[in-house]
Tab-separated table of C-alpha atoms and ligand atoms in Angstrom:
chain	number	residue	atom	x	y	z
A	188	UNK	CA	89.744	71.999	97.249
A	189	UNK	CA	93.421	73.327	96.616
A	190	UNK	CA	95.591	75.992	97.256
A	191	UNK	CA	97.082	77.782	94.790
A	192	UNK	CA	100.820	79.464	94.925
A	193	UNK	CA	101.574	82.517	92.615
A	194	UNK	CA	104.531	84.997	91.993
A	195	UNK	CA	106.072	86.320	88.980
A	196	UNK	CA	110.235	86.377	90.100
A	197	UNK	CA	110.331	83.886	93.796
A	198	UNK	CA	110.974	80.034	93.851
A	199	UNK	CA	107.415	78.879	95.865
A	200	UNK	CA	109.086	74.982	96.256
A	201	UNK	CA	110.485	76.037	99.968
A	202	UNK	CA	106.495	77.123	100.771
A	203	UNK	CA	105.233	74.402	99.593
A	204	UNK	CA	107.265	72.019	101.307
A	205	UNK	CA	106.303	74.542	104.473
A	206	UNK	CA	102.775	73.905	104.492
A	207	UNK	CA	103.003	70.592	103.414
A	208	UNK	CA	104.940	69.674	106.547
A	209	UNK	CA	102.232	71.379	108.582
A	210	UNK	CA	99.311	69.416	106.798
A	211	UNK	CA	100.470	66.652	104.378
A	212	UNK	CA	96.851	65.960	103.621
A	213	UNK	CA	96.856	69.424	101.585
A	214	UNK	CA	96.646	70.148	97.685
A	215	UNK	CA	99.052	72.300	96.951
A	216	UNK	CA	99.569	73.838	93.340
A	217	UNK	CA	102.092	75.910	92.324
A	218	UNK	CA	101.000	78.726	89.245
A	219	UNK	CA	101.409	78.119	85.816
A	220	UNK	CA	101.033	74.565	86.329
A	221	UNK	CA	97.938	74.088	87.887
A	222	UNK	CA	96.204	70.941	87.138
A	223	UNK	CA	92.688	71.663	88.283
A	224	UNK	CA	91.672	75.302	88.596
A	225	UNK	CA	87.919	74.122	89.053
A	226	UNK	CA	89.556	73.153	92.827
A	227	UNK	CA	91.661	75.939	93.840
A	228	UNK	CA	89.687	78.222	96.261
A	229	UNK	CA	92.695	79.982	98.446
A	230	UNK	CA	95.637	81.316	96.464
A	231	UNK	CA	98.704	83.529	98.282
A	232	UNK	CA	100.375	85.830	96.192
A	233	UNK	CA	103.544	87.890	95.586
A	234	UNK	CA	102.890	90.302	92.733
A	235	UNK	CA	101.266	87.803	90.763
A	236	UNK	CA	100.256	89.179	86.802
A	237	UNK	CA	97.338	90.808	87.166
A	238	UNK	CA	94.147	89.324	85.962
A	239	UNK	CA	95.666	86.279	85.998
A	240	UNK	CA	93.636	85.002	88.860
A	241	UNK	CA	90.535	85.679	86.774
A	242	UNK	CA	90.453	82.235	85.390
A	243	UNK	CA	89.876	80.558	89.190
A	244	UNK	CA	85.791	80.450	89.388
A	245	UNK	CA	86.118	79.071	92.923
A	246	UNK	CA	88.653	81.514	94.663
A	247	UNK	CA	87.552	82.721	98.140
A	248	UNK	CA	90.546	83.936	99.685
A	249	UNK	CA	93.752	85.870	98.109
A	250	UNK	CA	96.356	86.173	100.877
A	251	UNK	CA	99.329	88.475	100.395
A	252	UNK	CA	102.803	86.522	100.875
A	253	UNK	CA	103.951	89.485	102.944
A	254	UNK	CA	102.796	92.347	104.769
A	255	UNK	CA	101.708	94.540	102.001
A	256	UNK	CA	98.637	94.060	100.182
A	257	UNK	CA	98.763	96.894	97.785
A	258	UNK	CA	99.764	94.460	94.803
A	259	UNK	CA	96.347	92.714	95.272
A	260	UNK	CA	93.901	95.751	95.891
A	261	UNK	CA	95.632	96.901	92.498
A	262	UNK	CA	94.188	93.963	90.376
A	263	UNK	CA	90.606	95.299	89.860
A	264	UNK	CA	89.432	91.941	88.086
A	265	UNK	CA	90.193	90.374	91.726
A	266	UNK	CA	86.089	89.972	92.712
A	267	UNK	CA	85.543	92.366	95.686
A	268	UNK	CA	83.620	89.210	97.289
A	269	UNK	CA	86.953	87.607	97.626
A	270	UNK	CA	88.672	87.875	100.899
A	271	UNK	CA	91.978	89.420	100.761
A	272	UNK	CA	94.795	88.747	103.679
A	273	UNK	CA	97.649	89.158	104.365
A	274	UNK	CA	101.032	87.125	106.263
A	275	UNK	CA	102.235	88.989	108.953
A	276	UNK	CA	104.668	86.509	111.637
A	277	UNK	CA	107.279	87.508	114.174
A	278	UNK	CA	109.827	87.380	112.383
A	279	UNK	CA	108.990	89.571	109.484
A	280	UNK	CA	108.439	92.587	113.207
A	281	UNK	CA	111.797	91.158	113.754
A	282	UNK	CA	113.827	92.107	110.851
A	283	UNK	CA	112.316	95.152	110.253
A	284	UNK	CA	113.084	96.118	113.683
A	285	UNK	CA	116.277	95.717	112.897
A	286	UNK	CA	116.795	96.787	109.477
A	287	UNK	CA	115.374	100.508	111.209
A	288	UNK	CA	118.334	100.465	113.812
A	289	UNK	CA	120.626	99.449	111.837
A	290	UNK	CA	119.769	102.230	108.909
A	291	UNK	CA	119.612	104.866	112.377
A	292	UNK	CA	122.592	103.661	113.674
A	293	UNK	CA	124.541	104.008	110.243
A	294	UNK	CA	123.214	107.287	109.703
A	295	UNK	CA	124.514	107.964	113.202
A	296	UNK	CA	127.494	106.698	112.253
A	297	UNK	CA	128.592	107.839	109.551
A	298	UNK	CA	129.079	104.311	108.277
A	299	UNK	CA	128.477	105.028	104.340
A	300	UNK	CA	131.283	107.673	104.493
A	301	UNK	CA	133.482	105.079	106.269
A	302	UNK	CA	132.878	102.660	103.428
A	303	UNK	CA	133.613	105.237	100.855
A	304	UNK	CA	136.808	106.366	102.541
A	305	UNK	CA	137.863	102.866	102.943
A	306	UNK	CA	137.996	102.534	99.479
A	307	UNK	CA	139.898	105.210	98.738
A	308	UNK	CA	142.711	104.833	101.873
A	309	UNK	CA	141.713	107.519	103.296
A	310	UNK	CA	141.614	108.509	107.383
A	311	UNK	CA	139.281	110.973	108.426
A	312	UNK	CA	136.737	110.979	111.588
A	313	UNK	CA	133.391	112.424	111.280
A	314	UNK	CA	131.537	113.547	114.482
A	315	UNK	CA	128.513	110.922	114.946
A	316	UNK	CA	125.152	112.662	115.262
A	317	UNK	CA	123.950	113.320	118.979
A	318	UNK	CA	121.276	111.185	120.178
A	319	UNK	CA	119.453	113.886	121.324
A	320	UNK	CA	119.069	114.938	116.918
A	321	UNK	CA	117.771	111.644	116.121
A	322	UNK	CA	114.464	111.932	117.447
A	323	UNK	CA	112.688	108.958	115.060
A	324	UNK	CA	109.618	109.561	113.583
A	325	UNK	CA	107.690	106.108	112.709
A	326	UNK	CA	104.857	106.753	109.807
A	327	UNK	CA	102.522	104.263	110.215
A	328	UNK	CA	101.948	102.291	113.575
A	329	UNK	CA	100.690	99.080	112.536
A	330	UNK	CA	102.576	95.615	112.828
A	331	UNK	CA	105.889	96.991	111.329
A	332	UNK	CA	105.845	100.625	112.765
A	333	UNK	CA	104.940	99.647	116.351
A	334	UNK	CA	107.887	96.869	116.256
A	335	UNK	CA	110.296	99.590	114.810
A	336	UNK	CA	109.136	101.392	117.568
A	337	UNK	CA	109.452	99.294	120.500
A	338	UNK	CA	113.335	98.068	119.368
A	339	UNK	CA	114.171	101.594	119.094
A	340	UNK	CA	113.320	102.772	122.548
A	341	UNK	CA	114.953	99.684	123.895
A	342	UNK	CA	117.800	101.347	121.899
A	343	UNK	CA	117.369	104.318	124.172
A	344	UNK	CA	116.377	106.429	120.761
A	345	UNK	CA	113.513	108.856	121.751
A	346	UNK	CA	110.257	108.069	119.176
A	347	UNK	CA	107.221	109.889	118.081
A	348	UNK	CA	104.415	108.244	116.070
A	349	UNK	CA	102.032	108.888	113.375
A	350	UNK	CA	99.050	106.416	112.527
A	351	UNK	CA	95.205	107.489	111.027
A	352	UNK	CA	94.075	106.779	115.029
A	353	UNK	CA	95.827	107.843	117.631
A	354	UNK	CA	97.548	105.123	119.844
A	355	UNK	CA	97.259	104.836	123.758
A	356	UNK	CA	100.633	103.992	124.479
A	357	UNK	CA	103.006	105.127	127.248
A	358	UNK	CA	106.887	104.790	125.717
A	359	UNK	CA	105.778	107.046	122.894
A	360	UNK	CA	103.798	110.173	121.960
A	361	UNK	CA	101.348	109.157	119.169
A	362	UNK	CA	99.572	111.690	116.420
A	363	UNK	CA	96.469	111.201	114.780
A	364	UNK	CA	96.382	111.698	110.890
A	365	UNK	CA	95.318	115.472	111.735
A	366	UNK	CA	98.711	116.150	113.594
A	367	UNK	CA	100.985	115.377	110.669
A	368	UNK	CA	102.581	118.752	111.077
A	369	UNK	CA	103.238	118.373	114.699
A	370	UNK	CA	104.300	115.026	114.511
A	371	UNK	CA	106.865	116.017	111.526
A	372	UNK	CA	108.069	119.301	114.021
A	373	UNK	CA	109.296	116.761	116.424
A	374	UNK	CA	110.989	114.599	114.194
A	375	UNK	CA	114.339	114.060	113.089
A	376	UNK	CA	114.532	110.886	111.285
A	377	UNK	CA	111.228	109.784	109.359
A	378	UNK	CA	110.587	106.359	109.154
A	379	UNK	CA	108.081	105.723	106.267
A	380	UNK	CA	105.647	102.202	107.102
A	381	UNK	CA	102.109	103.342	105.993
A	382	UNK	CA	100.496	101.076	103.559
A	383	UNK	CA	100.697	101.792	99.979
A	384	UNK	CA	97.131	103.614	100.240
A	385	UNK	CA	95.642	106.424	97.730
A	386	UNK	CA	95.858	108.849	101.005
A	387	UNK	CA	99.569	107.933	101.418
A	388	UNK	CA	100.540	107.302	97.505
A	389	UNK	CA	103.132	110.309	97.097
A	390	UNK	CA	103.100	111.423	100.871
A	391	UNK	CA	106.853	111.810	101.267
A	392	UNK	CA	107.389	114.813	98.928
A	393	UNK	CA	109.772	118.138	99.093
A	394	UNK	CA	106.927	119.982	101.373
A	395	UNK	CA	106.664	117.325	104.244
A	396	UNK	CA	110.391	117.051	104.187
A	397	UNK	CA	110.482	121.019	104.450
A	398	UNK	CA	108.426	120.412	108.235
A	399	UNK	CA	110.805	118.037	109.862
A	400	UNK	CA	113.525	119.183	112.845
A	401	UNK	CA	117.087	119.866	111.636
A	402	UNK	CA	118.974	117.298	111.281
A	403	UNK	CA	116.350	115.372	109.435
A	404	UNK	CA	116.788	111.831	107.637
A	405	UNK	CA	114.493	109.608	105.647
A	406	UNK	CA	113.936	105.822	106.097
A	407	UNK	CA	111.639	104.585	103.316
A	408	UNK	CA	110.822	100.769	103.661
A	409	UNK	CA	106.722	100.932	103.069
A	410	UNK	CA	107.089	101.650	99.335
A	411	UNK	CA	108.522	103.605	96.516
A	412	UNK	CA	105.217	104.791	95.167
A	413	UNK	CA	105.161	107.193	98.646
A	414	UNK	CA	108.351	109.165	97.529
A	415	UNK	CA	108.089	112.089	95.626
A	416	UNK	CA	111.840	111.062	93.900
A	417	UNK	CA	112.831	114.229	92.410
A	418	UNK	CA	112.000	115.789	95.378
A	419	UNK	CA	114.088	113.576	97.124
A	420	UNK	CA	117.089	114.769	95.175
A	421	UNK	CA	115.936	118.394	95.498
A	422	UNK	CA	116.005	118.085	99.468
A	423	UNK	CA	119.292	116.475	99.323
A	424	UNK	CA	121.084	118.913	97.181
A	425	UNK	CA	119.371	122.176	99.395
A	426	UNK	CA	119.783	120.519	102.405
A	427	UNK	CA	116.364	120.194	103.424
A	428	UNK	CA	117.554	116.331	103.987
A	429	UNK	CA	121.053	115.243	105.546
A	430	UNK	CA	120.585	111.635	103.433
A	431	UNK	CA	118.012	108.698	103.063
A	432	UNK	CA	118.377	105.451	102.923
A	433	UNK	CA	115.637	103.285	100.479
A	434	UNK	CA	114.554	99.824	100.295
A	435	UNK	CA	111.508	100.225	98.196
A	436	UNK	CA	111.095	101.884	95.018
A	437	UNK	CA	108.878	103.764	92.171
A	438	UNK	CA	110.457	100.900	89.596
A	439	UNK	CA	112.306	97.714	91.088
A	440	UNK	CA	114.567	96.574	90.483
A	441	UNK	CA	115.686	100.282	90.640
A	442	UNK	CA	117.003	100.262	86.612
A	443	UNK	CA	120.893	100.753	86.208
A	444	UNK	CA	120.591	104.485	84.725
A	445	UNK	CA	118.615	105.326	87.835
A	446	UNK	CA	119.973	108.880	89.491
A	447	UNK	CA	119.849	107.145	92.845
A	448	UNK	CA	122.446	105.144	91.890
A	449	UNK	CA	125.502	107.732	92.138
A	450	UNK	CA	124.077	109.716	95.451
A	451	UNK	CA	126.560	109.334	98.119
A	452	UNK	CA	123.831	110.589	100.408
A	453	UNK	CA	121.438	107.652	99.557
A	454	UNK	CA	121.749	104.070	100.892
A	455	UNK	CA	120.078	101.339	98.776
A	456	UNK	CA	119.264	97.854	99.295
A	457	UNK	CA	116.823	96.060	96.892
A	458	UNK	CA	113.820	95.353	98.818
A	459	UNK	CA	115.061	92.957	101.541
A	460	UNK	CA	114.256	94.902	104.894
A	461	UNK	CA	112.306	92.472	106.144
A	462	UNK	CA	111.451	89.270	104.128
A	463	UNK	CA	108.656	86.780	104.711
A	464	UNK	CA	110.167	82.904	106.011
A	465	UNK	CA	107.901	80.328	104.203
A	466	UNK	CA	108.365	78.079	107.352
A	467	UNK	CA	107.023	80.524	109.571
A	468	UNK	CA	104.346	81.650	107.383
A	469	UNK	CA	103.299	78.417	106.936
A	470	UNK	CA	101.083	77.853	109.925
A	471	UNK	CA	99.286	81.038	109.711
A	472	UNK	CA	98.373	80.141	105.698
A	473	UNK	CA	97.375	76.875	106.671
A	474	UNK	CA	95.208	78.304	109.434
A	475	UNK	CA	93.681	80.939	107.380
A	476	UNK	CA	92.881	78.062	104.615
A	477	UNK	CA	90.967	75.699	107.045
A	478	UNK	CA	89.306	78.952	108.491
A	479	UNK	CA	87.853	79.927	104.983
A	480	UNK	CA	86.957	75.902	104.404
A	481	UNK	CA	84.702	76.403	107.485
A	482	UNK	CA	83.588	79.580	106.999
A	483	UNK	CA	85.480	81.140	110.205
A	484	UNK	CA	86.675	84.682	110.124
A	485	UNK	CA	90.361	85.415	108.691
A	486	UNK	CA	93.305	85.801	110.289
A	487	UNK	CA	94.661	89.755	109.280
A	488	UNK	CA	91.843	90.407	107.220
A	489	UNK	CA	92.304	93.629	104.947
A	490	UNK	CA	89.810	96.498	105.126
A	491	UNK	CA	89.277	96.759	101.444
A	492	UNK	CA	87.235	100.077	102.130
A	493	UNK	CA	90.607	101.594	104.114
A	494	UNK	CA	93.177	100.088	101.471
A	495	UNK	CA	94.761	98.058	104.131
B	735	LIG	P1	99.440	97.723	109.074
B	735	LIG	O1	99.560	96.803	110.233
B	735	LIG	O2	98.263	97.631	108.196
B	735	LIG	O3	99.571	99.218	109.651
B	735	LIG	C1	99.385	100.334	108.859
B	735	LIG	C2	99.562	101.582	109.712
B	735	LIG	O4	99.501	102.733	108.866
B	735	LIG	C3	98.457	101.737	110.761
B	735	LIG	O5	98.997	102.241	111.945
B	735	LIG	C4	97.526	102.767	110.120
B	735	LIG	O6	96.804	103.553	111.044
B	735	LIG	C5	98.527	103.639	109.381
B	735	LIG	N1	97.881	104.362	108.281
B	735	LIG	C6	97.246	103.869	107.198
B	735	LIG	N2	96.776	104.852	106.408
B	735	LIG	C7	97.113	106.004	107.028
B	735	LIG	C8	96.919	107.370	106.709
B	735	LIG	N3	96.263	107.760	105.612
B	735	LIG	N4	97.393	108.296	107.576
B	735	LIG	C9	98.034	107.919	108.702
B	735	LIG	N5	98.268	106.635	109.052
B	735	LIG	C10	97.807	105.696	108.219
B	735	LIG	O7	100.709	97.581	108.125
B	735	LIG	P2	102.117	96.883	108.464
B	735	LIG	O8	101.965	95.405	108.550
B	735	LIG	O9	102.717	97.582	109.620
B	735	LIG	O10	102.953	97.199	107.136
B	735	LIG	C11	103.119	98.516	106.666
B	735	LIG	C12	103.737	98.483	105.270
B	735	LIG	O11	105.118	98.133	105.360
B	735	LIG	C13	103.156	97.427	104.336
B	735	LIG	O12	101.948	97.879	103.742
B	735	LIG	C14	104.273	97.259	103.321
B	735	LIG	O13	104.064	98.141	102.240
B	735	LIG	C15	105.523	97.662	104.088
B	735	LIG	N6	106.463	96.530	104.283
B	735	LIG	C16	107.662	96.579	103.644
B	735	LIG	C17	108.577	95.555	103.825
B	735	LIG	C18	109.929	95.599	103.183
B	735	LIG	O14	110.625	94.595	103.155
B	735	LIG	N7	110.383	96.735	102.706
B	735	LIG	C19	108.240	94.446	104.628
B	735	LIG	C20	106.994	94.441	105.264
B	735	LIG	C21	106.105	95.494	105.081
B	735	LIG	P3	95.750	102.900	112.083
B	735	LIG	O15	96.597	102.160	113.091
B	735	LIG	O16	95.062	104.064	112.691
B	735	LIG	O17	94.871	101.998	111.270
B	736	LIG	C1	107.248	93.370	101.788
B	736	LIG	O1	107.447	94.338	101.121
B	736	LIG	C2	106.006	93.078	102.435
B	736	LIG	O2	105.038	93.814	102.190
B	736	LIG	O3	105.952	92.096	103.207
């Protein structure tokens, strides 16, 4: 038996040598040069080509490298009798945690218009924005939202959430998928971390941004297939939205012509919010291997029938 490492653009050495230093007794194989693809029956993927895991007759389990599994429940020649996961570890809560402050707190700010007048030599103060008109908004309360969550009331920010079911927690009022509007009447900056679904595909468009408390904000780090881009621009130009900032988009990397580019009102960084640490992951891949060798139930098992 072997297990199987595939992604188009990422160097998989530093994984291998991960889970080889939690079980040396493993066979790892790193795709395209796979030796034996009789034996692999576990593969963990980052956007691997699609189809391409066609040609393993053995595979059991396909675990996502990160938290999204959207790039696998895309490849429709991956046999719905294989087991899809996914790795979610501390740290990856961790920096998105703190990639969702930070983007609040430079919003707050004003930090982009700092940068831009630094550039130029030019003093001018801006007023930050109140607390009390940053009311966050988290989309999605899963293992990223409820993190984001949790640092930002330790952060003293007040939060609302938004998740299909309805959350019993006590730092946070939580809406059930049919409370959308309220939810968006409460908040002022929208945090988007719903899974890449074909309920959420296009969520974050001109209307919903239309429903959200003045001054309102968007955070997009789920992915670029939920933003409505044009509308984006539209609500930026009316006023609808104060500014967004984007880690995830329709087409990445985000091509050179894009319009994004120029938009003083839009930060950008190129997918990094929160990035999976092969030695971390590791343990949990190695665990989820030996638990589909003995036929135990998955760690983080996706709900192919809810899309995550
Ligand atoms: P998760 O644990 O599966 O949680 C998903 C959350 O979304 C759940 O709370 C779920 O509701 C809610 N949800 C799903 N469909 C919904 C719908 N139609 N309406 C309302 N709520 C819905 O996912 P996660 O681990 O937190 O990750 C979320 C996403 O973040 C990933 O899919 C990935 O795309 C993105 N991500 C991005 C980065 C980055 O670097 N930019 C890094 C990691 C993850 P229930 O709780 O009721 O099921
Ligand atoms: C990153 O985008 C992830 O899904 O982990």
């Amino acid at each position: 038996m072997s297990l199987l490492l595939i992604a188009k653009n990422r160097d998989l050495e530093p994984l291998k040598e991960s889970l080889l230093a939690v079980d040396p007794n493993l066979d790892v194989e790193i795709w395209p040069r796979v030796e034996n693809k009789e034996r692999v029956t576990f593969a963990v993927s980052w956007n691997h080509p699609e189809k391409v895991l066609q040609n393993y007759p053995n595979l059991k389990v396909v675990s996502s490298l990160g938290a999204g599994v959207d790039h696998l429940l895309k490849d429709s020649s991956i046999d719905e009798k294989v087991a899809l996961t996914r790795v979610v570890v501390p740290s990856l809560k961790d920096q998105m945690a703190e990639y969702v402050l930070n983007a609040v707190q430079n919003y707050r700010f004003n930090t982009a218009r700092y940068v831009d007048q630094k550039r130029e030599g030019f003093w001018s103060a801006h007023d930050a924005v109140p607390k009390s008109e940053c009311v966050v908004g988290v989309m999605g309360l899963g293992e990223m939202g409820q993190a984001v969550a949790s640092s930002l009331i330790v952060n003293r920010y007040s939060v609302v959430g938004w998740s299909r079911t309805k959350k019993d927690v006590n730092t946070f009022e939580s809406f059930a998928a049919d409370e959308l509007d309220e939810f968006l009447d409460r908040t002022n900056i929208l945090v988007c971390l719903l899974p890449l679904t074909e309920e959420t595909d296009g969520i974050l468009d001109l209307e919903l941004f239309k429903k959200l408390k003045k001054p309102a904000y968007l955070i997009n780090v789920a992915r670029g297939q939920h933003l409505i881009e044009e509308d984006l621009i539209y609500a930026l130009d009316t006023g609808v939205l104060e500014g967004a900032t984007l880690d995830v988009f329709e087409e990445e990397p985000l091509p050179a012509n894009h319009l994004f580019w120029n938009r003083p009102k839009i930060m950008i960084t190129p997918h990094v919010a929160s990035i999976t640490d092969p030695k971390e992951a590791a343990s949990l891949i190695v665990e989820n291997y030996k638990r589909s060798l003995s036929g135990m139930d998955l760690l983080f098992e996706v709900d192919r029938t809810k899309g995550y």
